[in-house]
CSV table of C-alpha atoms in Angstrom, one decimal:
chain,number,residue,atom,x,y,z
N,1469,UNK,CA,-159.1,140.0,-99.5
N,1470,UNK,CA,-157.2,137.0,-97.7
N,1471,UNK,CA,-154.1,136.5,-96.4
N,1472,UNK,CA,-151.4,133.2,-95.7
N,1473,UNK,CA,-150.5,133.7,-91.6
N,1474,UNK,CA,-148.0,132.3,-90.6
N,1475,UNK,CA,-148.7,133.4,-86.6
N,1476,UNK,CA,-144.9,131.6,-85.7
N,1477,UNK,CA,-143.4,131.0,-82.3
N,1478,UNK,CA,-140.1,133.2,-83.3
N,1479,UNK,CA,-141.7,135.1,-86.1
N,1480,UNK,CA,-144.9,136.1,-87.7
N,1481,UNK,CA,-145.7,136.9,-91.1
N,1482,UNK,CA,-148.2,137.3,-93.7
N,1483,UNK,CA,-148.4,137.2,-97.9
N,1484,UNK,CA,-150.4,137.9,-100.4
N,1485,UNK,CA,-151.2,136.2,-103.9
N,1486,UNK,CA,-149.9,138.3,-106.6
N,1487,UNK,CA,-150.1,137.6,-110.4
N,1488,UNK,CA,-150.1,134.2,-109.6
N,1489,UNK,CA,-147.0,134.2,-106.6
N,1490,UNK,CA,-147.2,134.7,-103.2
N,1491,UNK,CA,-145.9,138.2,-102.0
N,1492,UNK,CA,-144.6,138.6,-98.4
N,1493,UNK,CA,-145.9,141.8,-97.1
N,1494,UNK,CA,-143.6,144.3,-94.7
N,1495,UNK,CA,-144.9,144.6,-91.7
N,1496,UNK,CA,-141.9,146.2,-89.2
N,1497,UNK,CA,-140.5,148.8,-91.2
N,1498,UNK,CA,-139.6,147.2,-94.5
N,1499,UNK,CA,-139.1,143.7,-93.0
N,1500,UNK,CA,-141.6,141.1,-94.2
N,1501,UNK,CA,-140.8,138.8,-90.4
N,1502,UNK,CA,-141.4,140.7,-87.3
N,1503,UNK,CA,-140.5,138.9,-84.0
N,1504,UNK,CA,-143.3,137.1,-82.0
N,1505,UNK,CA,-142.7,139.7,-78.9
N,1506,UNK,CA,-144.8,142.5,-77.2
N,1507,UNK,CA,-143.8,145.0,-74.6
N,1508,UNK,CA,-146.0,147.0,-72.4
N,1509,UNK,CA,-146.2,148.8,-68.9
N,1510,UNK,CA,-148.0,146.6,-67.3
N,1511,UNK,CA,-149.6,142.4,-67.9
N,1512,UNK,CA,-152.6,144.5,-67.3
N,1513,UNK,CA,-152.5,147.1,-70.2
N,1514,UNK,CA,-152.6,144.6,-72.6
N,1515,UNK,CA,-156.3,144.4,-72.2
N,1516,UNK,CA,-156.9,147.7,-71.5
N,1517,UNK,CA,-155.1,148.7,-74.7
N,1518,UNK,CA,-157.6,146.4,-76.6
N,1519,UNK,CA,-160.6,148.2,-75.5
N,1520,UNK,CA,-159.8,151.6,-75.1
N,1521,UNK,CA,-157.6,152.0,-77.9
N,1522,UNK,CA,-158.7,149.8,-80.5
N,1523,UNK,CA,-162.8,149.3,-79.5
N,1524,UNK,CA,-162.1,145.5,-79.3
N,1525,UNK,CA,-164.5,144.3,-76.4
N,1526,UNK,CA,-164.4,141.0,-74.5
N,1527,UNK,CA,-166.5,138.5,-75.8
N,1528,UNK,CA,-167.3,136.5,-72.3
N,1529,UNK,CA,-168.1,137.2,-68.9
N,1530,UNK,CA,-164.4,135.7,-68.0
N,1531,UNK,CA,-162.8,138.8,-70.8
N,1532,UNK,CA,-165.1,141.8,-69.1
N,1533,UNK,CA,-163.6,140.3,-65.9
N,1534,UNK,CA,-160.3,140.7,-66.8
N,1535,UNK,CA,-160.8,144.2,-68.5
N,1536,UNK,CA,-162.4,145.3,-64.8
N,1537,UNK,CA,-159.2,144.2,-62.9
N,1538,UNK,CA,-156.7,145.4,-65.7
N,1539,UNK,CA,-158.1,148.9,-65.6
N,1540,UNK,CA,-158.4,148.6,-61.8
N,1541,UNK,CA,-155.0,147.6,-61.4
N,1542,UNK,CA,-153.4,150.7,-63.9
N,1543,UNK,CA,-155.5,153.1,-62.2
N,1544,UNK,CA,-154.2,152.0,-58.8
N,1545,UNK,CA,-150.5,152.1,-60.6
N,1546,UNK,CA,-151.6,155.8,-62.5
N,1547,UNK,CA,-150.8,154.0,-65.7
N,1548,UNK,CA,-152.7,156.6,-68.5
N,1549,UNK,CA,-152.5,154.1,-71.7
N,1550,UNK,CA,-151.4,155.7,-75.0
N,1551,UNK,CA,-151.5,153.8,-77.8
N,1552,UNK,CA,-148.2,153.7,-78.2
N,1553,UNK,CA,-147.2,152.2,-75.1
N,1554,UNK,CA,-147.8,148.9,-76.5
N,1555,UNK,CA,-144.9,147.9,-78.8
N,1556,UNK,CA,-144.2,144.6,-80.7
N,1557,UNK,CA,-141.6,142.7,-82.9
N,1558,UNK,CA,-138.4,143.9,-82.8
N,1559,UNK,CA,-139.2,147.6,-81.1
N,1560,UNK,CA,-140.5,145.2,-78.5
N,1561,UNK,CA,-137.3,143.8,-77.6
N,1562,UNK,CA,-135.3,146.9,-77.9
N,1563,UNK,CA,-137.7,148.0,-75.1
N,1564,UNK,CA,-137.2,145.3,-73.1
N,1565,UNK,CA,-133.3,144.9,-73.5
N,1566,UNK,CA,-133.5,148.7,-72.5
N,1567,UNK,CA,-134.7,148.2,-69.1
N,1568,UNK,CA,-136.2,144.8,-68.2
N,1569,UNK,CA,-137.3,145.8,-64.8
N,1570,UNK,CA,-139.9,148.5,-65.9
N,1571,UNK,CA,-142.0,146.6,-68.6
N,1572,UNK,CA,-143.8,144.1,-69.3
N,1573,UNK,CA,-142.6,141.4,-71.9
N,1574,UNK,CA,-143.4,138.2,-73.4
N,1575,UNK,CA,-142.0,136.3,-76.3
N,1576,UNK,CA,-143.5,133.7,-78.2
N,1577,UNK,CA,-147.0,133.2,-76.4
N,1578,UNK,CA,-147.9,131.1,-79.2
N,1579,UNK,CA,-145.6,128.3,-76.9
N,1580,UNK,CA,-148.5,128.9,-73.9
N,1581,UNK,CA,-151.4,128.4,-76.2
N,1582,UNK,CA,-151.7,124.5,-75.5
N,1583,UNK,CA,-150.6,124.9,-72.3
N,1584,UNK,CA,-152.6,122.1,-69.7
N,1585,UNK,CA,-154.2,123.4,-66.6
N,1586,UNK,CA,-154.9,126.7,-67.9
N,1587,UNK,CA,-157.5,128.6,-66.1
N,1588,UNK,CA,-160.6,130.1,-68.0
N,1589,UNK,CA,-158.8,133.8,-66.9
N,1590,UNK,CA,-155.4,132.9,-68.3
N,1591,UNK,CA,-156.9,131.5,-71.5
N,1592,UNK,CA,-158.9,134.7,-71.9
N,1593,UNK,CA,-155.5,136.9,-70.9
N,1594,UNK,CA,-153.8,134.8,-73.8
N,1595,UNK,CA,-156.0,135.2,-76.3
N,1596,UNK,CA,-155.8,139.1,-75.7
N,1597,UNK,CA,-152.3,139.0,-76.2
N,1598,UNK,CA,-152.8,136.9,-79.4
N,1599,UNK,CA,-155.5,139.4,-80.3
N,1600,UNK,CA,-153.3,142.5,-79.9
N,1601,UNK,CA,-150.5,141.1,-82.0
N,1602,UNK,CA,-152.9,140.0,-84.5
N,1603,UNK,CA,-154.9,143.3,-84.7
N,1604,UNK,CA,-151.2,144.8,-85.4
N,1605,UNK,CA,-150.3,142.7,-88.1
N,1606,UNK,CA,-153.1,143.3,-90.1
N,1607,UNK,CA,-152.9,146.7,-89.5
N,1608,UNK,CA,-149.5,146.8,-90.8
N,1609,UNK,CA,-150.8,144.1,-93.6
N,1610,UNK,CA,-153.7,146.5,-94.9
N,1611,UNK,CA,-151.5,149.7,-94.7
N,1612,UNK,CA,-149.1,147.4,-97.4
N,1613,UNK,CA,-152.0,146.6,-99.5
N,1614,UNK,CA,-154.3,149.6,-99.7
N,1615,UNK,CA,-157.0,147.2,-99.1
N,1616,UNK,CA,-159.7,145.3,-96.2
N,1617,UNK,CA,-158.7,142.3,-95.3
N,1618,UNK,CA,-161.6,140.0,-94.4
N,1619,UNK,CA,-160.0,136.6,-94.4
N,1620,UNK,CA,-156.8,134.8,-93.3
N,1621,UNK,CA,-155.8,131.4,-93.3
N,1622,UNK,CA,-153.1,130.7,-90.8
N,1623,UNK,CA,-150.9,127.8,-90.0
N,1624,UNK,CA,-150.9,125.5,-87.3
N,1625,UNK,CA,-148.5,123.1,-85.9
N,1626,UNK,CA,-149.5,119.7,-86.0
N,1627,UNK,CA,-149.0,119.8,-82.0
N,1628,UNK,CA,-149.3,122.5,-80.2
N,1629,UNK,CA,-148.1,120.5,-76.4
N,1630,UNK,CA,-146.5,117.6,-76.5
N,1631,UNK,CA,-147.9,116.6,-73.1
N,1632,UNK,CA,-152.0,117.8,-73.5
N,1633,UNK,CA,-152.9,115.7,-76.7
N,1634,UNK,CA,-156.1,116.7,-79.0
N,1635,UNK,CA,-157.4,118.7,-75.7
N,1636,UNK,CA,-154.5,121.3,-75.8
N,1637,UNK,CA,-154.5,121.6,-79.6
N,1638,UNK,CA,-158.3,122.5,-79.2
N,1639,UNK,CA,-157.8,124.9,-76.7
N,1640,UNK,CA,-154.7,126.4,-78.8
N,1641,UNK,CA,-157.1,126.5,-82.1
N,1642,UNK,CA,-159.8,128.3,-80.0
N,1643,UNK,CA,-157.7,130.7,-78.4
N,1644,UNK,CA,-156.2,131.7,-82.1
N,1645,UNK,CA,-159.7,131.5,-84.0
N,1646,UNK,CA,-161.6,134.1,-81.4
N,1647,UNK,CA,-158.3,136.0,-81.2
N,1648,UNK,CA,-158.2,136.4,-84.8
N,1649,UNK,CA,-161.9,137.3,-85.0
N,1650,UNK,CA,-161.6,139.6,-82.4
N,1651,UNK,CA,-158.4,141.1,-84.3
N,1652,UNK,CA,-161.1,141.8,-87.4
N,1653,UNK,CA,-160.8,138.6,-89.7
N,1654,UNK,CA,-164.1,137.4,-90.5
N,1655,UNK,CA,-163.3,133.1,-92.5
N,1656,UNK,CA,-160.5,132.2,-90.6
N,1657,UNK,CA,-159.7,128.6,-91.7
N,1658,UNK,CA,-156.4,126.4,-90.5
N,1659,UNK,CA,-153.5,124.4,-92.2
N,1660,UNK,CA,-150.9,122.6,-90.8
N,1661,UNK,CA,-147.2,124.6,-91.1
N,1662,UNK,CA,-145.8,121.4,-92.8
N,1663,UNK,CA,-148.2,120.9,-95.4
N,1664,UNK,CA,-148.1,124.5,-96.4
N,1665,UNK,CA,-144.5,124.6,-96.5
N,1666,UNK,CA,-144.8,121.5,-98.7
N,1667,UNK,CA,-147.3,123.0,-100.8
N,1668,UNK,CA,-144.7,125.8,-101.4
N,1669,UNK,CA,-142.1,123.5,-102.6
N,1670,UNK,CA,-144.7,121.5,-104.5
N,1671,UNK,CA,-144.9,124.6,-107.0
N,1672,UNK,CA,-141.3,124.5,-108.1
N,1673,UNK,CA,-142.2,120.7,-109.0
N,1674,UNK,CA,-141.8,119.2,-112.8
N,1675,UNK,CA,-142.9,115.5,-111.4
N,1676,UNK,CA,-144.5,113.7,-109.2
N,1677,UNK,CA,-142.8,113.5,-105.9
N,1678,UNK,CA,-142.9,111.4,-102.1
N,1679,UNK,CA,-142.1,114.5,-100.2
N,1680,UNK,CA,-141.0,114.6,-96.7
N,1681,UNK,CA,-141.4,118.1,-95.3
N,1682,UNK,CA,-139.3,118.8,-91.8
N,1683,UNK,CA,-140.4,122.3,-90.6
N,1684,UNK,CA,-138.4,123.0,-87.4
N,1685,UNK,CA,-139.8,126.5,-86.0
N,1686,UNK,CA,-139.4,128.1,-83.1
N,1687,UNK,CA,-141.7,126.2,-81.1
N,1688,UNK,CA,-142.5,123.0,-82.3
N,1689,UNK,CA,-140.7,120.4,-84.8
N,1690,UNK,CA,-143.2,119.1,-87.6
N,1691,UNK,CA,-143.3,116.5,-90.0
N,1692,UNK,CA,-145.6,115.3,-92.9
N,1693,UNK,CA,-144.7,112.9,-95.3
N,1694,UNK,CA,-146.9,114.1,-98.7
N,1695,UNK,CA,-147.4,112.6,-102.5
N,1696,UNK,CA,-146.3,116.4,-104.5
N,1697,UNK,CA,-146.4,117.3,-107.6
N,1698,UNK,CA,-147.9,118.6,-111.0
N,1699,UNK,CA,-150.9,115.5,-110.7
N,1700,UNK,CA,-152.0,117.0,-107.4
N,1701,UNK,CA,-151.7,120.8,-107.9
N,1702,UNK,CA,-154.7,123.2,-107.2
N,1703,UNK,CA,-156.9,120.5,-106.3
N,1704,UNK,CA,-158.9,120.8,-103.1
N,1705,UNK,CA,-159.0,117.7,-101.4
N,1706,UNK,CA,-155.5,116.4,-100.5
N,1707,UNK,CA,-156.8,114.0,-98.0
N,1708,UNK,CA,-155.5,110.8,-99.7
N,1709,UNK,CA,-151.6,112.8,-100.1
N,1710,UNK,CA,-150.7,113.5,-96.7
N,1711,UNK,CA,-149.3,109.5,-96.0
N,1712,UNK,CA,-148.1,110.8,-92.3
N,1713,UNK,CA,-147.9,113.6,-89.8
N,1714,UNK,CA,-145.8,113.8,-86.7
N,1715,UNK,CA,-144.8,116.9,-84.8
N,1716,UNK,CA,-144.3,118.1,-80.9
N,1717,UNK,CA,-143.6,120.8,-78.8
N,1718,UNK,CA,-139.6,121.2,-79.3
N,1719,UNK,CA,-138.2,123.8,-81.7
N,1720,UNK,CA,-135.2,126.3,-82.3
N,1721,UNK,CA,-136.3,127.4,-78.7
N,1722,UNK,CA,-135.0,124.5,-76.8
N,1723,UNK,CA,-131.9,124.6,-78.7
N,1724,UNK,CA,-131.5,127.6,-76.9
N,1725,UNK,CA,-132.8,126.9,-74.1
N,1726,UNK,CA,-130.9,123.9,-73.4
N,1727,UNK,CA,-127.7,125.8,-74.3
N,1728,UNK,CA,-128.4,128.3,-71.7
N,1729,UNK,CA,-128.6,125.5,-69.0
N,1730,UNK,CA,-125.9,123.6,-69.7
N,1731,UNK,CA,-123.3,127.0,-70.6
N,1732,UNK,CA,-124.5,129.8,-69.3
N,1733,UNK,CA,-126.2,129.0,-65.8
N,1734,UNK,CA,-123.2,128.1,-64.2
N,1735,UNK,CA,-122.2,131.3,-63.9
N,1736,UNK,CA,-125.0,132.0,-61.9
N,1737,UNK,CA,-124.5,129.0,-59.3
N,1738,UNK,CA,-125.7,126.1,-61.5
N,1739,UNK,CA,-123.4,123.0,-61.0
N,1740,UNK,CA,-122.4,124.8,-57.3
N,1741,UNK,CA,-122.7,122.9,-53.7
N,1742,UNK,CA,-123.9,123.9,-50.7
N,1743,UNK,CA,-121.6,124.8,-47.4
N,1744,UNK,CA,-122.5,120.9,-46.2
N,1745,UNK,CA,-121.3,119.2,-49.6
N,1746,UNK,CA,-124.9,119.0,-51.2
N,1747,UNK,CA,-125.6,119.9,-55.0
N,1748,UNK,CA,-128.0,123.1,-55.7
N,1749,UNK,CA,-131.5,122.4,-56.6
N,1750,UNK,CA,-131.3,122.5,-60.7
N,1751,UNK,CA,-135.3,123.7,-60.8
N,1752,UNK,CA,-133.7,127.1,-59.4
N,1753,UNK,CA,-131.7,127.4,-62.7
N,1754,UNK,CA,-133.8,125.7,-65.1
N,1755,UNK,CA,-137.4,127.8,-64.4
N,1756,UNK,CA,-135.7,131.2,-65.4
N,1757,UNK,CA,-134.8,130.4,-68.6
N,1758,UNK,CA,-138.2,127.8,-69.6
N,1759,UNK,CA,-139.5,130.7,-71.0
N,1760,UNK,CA,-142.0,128.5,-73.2
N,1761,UNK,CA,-143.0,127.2,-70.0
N,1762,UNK,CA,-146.2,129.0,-67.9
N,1763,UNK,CA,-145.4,126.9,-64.6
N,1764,UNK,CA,-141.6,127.3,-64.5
N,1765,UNK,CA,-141.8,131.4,-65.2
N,1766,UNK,CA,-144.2,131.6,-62.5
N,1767,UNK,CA,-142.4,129.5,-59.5
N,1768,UNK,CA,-139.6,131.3,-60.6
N,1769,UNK,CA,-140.5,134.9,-60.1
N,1770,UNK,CA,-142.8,134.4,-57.1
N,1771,UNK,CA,-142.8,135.9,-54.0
N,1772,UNK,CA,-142.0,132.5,-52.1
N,1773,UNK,CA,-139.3,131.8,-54.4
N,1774,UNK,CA,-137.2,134.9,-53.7
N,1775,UNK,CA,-136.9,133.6,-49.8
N,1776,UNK,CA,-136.0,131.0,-51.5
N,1777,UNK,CA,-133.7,132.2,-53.2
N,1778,UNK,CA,-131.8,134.0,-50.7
N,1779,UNK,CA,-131.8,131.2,-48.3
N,1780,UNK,CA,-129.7,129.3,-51.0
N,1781,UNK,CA,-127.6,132.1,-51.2
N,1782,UNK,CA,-126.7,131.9,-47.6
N,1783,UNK,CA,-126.4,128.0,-47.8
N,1784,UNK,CA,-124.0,127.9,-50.8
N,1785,UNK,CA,-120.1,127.7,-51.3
N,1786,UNK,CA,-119.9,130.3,-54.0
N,1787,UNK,CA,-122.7,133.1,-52.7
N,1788,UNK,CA,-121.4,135.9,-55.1
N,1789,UNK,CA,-122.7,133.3,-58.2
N,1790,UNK,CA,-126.3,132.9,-56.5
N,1791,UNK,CA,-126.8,136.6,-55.9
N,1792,UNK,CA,-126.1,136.8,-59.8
N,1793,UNK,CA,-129.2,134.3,-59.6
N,1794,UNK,CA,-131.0,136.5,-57.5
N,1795,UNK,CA,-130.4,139.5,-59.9
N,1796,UNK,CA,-131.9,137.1,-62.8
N,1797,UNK,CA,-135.1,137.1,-60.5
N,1798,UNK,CA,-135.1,140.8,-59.7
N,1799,UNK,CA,-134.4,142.2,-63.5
N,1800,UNK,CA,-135.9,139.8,-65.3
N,1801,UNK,CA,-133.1,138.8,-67.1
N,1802,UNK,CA,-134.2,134.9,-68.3
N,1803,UNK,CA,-135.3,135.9,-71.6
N,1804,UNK,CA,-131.6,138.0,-72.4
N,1805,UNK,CA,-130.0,134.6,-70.9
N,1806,UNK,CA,-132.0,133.0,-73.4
N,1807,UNK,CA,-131.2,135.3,-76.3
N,1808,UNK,CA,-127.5,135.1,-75.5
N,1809,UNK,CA,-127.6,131.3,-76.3
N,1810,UNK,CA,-129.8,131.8,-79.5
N,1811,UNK,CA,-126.6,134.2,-80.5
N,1812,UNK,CA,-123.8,132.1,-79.2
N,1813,UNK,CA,-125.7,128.9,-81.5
N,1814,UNK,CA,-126.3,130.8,-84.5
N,1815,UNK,CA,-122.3,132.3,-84.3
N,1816,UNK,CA,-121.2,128.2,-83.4
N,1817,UNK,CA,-122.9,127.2,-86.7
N,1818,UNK,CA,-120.2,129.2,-88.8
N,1819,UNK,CA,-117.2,129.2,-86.0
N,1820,UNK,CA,-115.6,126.8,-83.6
N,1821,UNK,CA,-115.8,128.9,-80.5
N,1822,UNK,CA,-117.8,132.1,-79.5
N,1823,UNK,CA,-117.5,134.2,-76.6
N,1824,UNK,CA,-120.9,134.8,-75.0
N,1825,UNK,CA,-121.5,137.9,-72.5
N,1826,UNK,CA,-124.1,138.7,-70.5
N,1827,UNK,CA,-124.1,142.4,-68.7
N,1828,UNK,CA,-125.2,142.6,-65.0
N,1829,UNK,CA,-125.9,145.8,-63.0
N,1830,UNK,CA,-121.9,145.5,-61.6
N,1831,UNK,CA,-120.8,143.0,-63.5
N,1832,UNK,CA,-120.1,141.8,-67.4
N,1833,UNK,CA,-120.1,138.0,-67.7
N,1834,UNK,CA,-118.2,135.9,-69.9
N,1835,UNK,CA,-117.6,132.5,-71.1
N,1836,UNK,CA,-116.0,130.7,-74.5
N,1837,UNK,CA,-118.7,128.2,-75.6
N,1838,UNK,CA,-117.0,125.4,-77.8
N,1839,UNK,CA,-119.0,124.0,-81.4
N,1840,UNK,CA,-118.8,120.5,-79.4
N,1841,UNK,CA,-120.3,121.7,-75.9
N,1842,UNK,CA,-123.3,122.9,-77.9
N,1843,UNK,CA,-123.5,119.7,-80.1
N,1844,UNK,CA,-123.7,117.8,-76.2
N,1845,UNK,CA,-126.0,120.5,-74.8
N,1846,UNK,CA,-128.6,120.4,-77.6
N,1847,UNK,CA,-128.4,116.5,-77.8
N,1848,UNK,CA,-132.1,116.0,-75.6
N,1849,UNK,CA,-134.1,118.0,-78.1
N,1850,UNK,CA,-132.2,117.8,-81.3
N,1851,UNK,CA,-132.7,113.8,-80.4
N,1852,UNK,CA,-136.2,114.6,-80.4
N,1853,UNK,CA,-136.8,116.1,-83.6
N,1854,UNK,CA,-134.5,113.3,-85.2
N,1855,UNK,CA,-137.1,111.1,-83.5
N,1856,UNK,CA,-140.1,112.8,-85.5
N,1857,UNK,CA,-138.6,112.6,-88.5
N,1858,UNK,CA,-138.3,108.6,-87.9
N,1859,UNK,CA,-141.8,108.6,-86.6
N,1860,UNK,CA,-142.9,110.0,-89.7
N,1861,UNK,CA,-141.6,107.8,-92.4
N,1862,UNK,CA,-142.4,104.6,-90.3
N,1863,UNK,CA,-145.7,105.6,-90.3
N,1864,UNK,CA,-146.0,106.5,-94.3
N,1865,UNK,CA,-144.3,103.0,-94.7
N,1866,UNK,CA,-142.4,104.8,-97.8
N,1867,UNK,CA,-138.8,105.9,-98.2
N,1868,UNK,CA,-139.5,109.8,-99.2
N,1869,UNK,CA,-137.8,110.8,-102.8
N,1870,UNK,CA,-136.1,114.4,-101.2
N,1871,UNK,CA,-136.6,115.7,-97.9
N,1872,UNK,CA,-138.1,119.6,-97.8
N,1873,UNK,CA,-136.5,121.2,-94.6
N,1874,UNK,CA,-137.6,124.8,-93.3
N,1875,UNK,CA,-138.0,127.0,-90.4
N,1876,UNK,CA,-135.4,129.1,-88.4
N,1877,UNK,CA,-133.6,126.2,-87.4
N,1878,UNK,CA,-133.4,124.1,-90.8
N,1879,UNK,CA,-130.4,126.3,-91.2
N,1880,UNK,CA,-128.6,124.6,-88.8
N,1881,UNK,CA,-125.9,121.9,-90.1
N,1882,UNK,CA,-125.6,119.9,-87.2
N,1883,UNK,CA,-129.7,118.9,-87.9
N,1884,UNK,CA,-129.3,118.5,-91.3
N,1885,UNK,CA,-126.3,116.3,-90.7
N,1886,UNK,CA,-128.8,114.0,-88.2
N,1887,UNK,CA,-131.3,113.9,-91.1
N,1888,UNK,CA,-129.0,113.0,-93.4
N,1889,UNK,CA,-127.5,109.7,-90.9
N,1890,UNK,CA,-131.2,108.6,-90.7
N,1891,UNK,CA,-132.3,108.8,-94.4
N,1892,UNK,CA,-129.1,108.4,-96.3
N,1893,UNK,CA,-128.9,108.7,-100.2
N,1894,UNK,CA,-132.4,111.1,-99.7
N,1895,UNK,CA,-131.8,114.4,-101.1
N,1896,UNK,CA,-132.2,117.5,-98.6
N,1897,UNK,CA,-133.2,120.6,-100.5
N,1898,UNK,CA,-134.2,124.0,-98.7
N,1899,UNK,CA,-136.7,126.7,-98.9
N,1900,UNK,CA,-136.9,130.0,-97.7
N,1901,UNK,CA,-136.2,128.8,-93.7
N,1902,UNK,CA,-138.9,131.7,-92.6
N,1903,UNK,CA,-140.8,132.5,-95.4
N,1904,UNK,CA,-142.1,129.1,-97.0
N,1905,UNK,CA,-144.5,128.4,-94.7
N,1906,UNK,CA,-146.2,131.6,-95.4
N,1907,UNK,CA,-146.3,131.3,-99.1
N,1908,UNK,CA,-147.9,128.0,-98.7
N,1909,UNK,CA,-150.4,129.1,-96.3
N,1910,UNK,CA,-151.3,132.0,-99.3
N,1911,UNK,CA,-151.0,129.4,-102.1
N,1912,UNK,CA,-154.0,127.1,-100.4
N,1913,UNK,CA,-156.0,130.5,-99.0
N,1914,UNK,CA,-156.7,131.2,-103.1
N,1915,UNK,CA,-157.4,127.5,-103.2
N,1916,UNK,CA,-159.9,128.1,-100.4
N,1917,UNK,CA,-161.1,131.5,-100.3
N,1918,UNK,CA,-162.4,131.0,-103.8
């Protein structure tokens, strides 16, 4: 049996062909989307849990390595794993949210997959993480079905880092392919997001179409410009269809991100001066909220940068805001930062103004964010994607008949309103924003898996 994975940045899900239709299947209670999150006691148990709890061994000498020093380091800690200590999707972040300072969380490590400068160790820790939320999906996916599932065919973006070229979408391919075998699927084959979205659309075509498919996930911002329609249907080589592809790294994630910085930092010191007059170092209040980022999230919460830290605190004019800063550091707070602006930008897209809080230990936060201060803060990567979508058409050399917009942040009117100022008089017609992808990805596996 095969599956359509849609391994997202935000979200993951699977479906199913059924009677013809692809079927999402629940895999977090009765929801069909669980988030992209894991929590667990310790960095180290994730590969630990792997081993001990679901017989998956390392597959290198770099993987036994890591298993050594994770159970090393739990024994040292008198971590005793239970297979319940490792949580994902939606639990995860309740977890998290719960007490930041006693877990370990990460969210979204498909954003680190393409990552440059990677060490063979930190490829090998990703690809467990990969593995473990893999091995829990299809878990969840065979308890749904009553059935094995040998096969999956799971989406790609068309770049995984903007800034590593083919290199980093080889190393992101290898890291999901040996995660996914590890996990227990033996064909694992790849399509990109876009063209499975389109290929999802394609289905509820009566004629013969120039398509333009704009899947903004979490992640990344995609783009493939594709001849649709009943002519091309079920056929297995669409080579000659896909007229252009575009995508990189920037997604519903920077949106938030980027509203974080520009709204929600300065209440930790960002914007402040020093005793002497000078402005504060913006790295300090970017890295804790890059959470797509390796580098940043690890100067941030290093040793060497909590002296850092401190010393800033004693240099600046408002030293109240920077030990707010220093409380980021010490609970962990940069993904809750973060998830405040992703609720403060879904709220702006239905209101004029929203009032975001964020609790401290001794303190509740809180600021009025304005509809037009996000439209400014998000300009850099809504610019971006807007960019992409140009890139794409110019390389086609073809108006498209309709653009097909998904993904989390296709919901967004101030995106679709750029769109629609760069291809005016070109339809925009939506899909399911987190499920289209998926039902693609299951339309071509029973093309495929034949």
């Amino acid at each position: 049996m095969f599956i359509g994975f849609d391994y997202g940045t935000s979200n993951c899900s699977v479906a199913i062909m059924k009677e013809g239709k692809p079927t999402l299947l629940p895999l977090e209670g009765e929801n069909v989307y669980i988030p992209s999150t894991l929590c667990a006691p310790t960095r180290e148990s994730v590969s630990e849990h792997l081993f001990r709890h679901l017989n998956i061994k390392p597959t290198n000498s770099i993987g036994e390595q890591l298993l050594r020093k994770s159970i090393a380091f739990n024994r040292d800690e008198d971590i005793e794993l239970v297979p319940e200590d490792i949580v994902f999707g939606q639990a995860a972040l309740s977890l998290y949210l719960k007490d930041p300072r006693d877990v370990y969380y990460v969210k979204s490590p498909k954003s680190f997959l393409g990552a440059s400068g990677l060490h063979e160790i930190q490829i090998s820790f990703f690809e467990d993480l990969v593995c473990a939320m893999m091995a829990n999906i299809k878990q969840q996916a065979e308890q749904s079905t009553q059935e094995t599932i040998t096969d999956a065919m799971i989406g790609k973006p068309i770049n995984f880092n903007g800034l590593g070229g083919e290199a980093a979408n080889k190393q992101a391919e290898r890291i999901l392919i040996n995660a996914a075998k590890r996990a227990g699927f033996k064909q694992v084959l790849f399509e990109f997001e876009p063209v499975a979205a389109g290929l999802e659309y394609e289905s509820t075509l009566t004629k013969d179409q120039t398509v333009l498919v704009v899947d903004i996930g979490g992640g990344t911002t995609d783009c493939s410009l594709i001849q649709m329609g009943p002519s091309y249907r079920g056929k297995t080589d669409r080579a000659s269809t896909l007229l252009a592809h575009s995508g990189q790294r920037v997604g519903g994630n920077d949106l938030d991100i980027y509203l974080a910085f520009k709204q929600l930092m300065p209440l930790f010191g960002m914007t402040g001066l020093t005793s002497s007059g000078i402005k504060l170092p913006l790295k300090q209040f970017w890295d804790p909220i890059a959470i797509n980022n390796v580098e940043a999230q690890k100067d941030f919460y290093s040793q060497q940068n909590l002296a850092a830290l401190n010393q800033l605190r004693r240099d600046a004019q408002e030293p109240e805001k920077i030990k707010r800063l220093i409380e980021v550091y010490n609970e962990t707070l940069g993904y809750g930062i973060v998830r405040k602006a992703e609720e403060a930008k879904m709220a702006l897209s239905d209101c004029h103004t929203y009032l975001a809080s964020i609790a401290l230990l001794s303190e509740t936060l809180e600021t009025n964010i304005t509809r037009q201060q996000m439209v400014e803060a998000i300009g850099s990567p809504k610019d971006k994607m807007i960019d992409l979508v140009n890139d794409a058409v110019q390389q086609g050399g073809v108006v498209p008949d309709v653009v097909f917009m998904t993904g989390g942040s296709a919901r967004s009117p101030i995106l679709c309103q750029a769109i629609e100022q760069q291809l005016p008089n070109v339809p925009i017609v939506k899909g399911n924003d987190f499920g289209s992808v998926t039902a693609g990805l299951a339309r071509w596996g029973e093309v495929c898996f034949k």
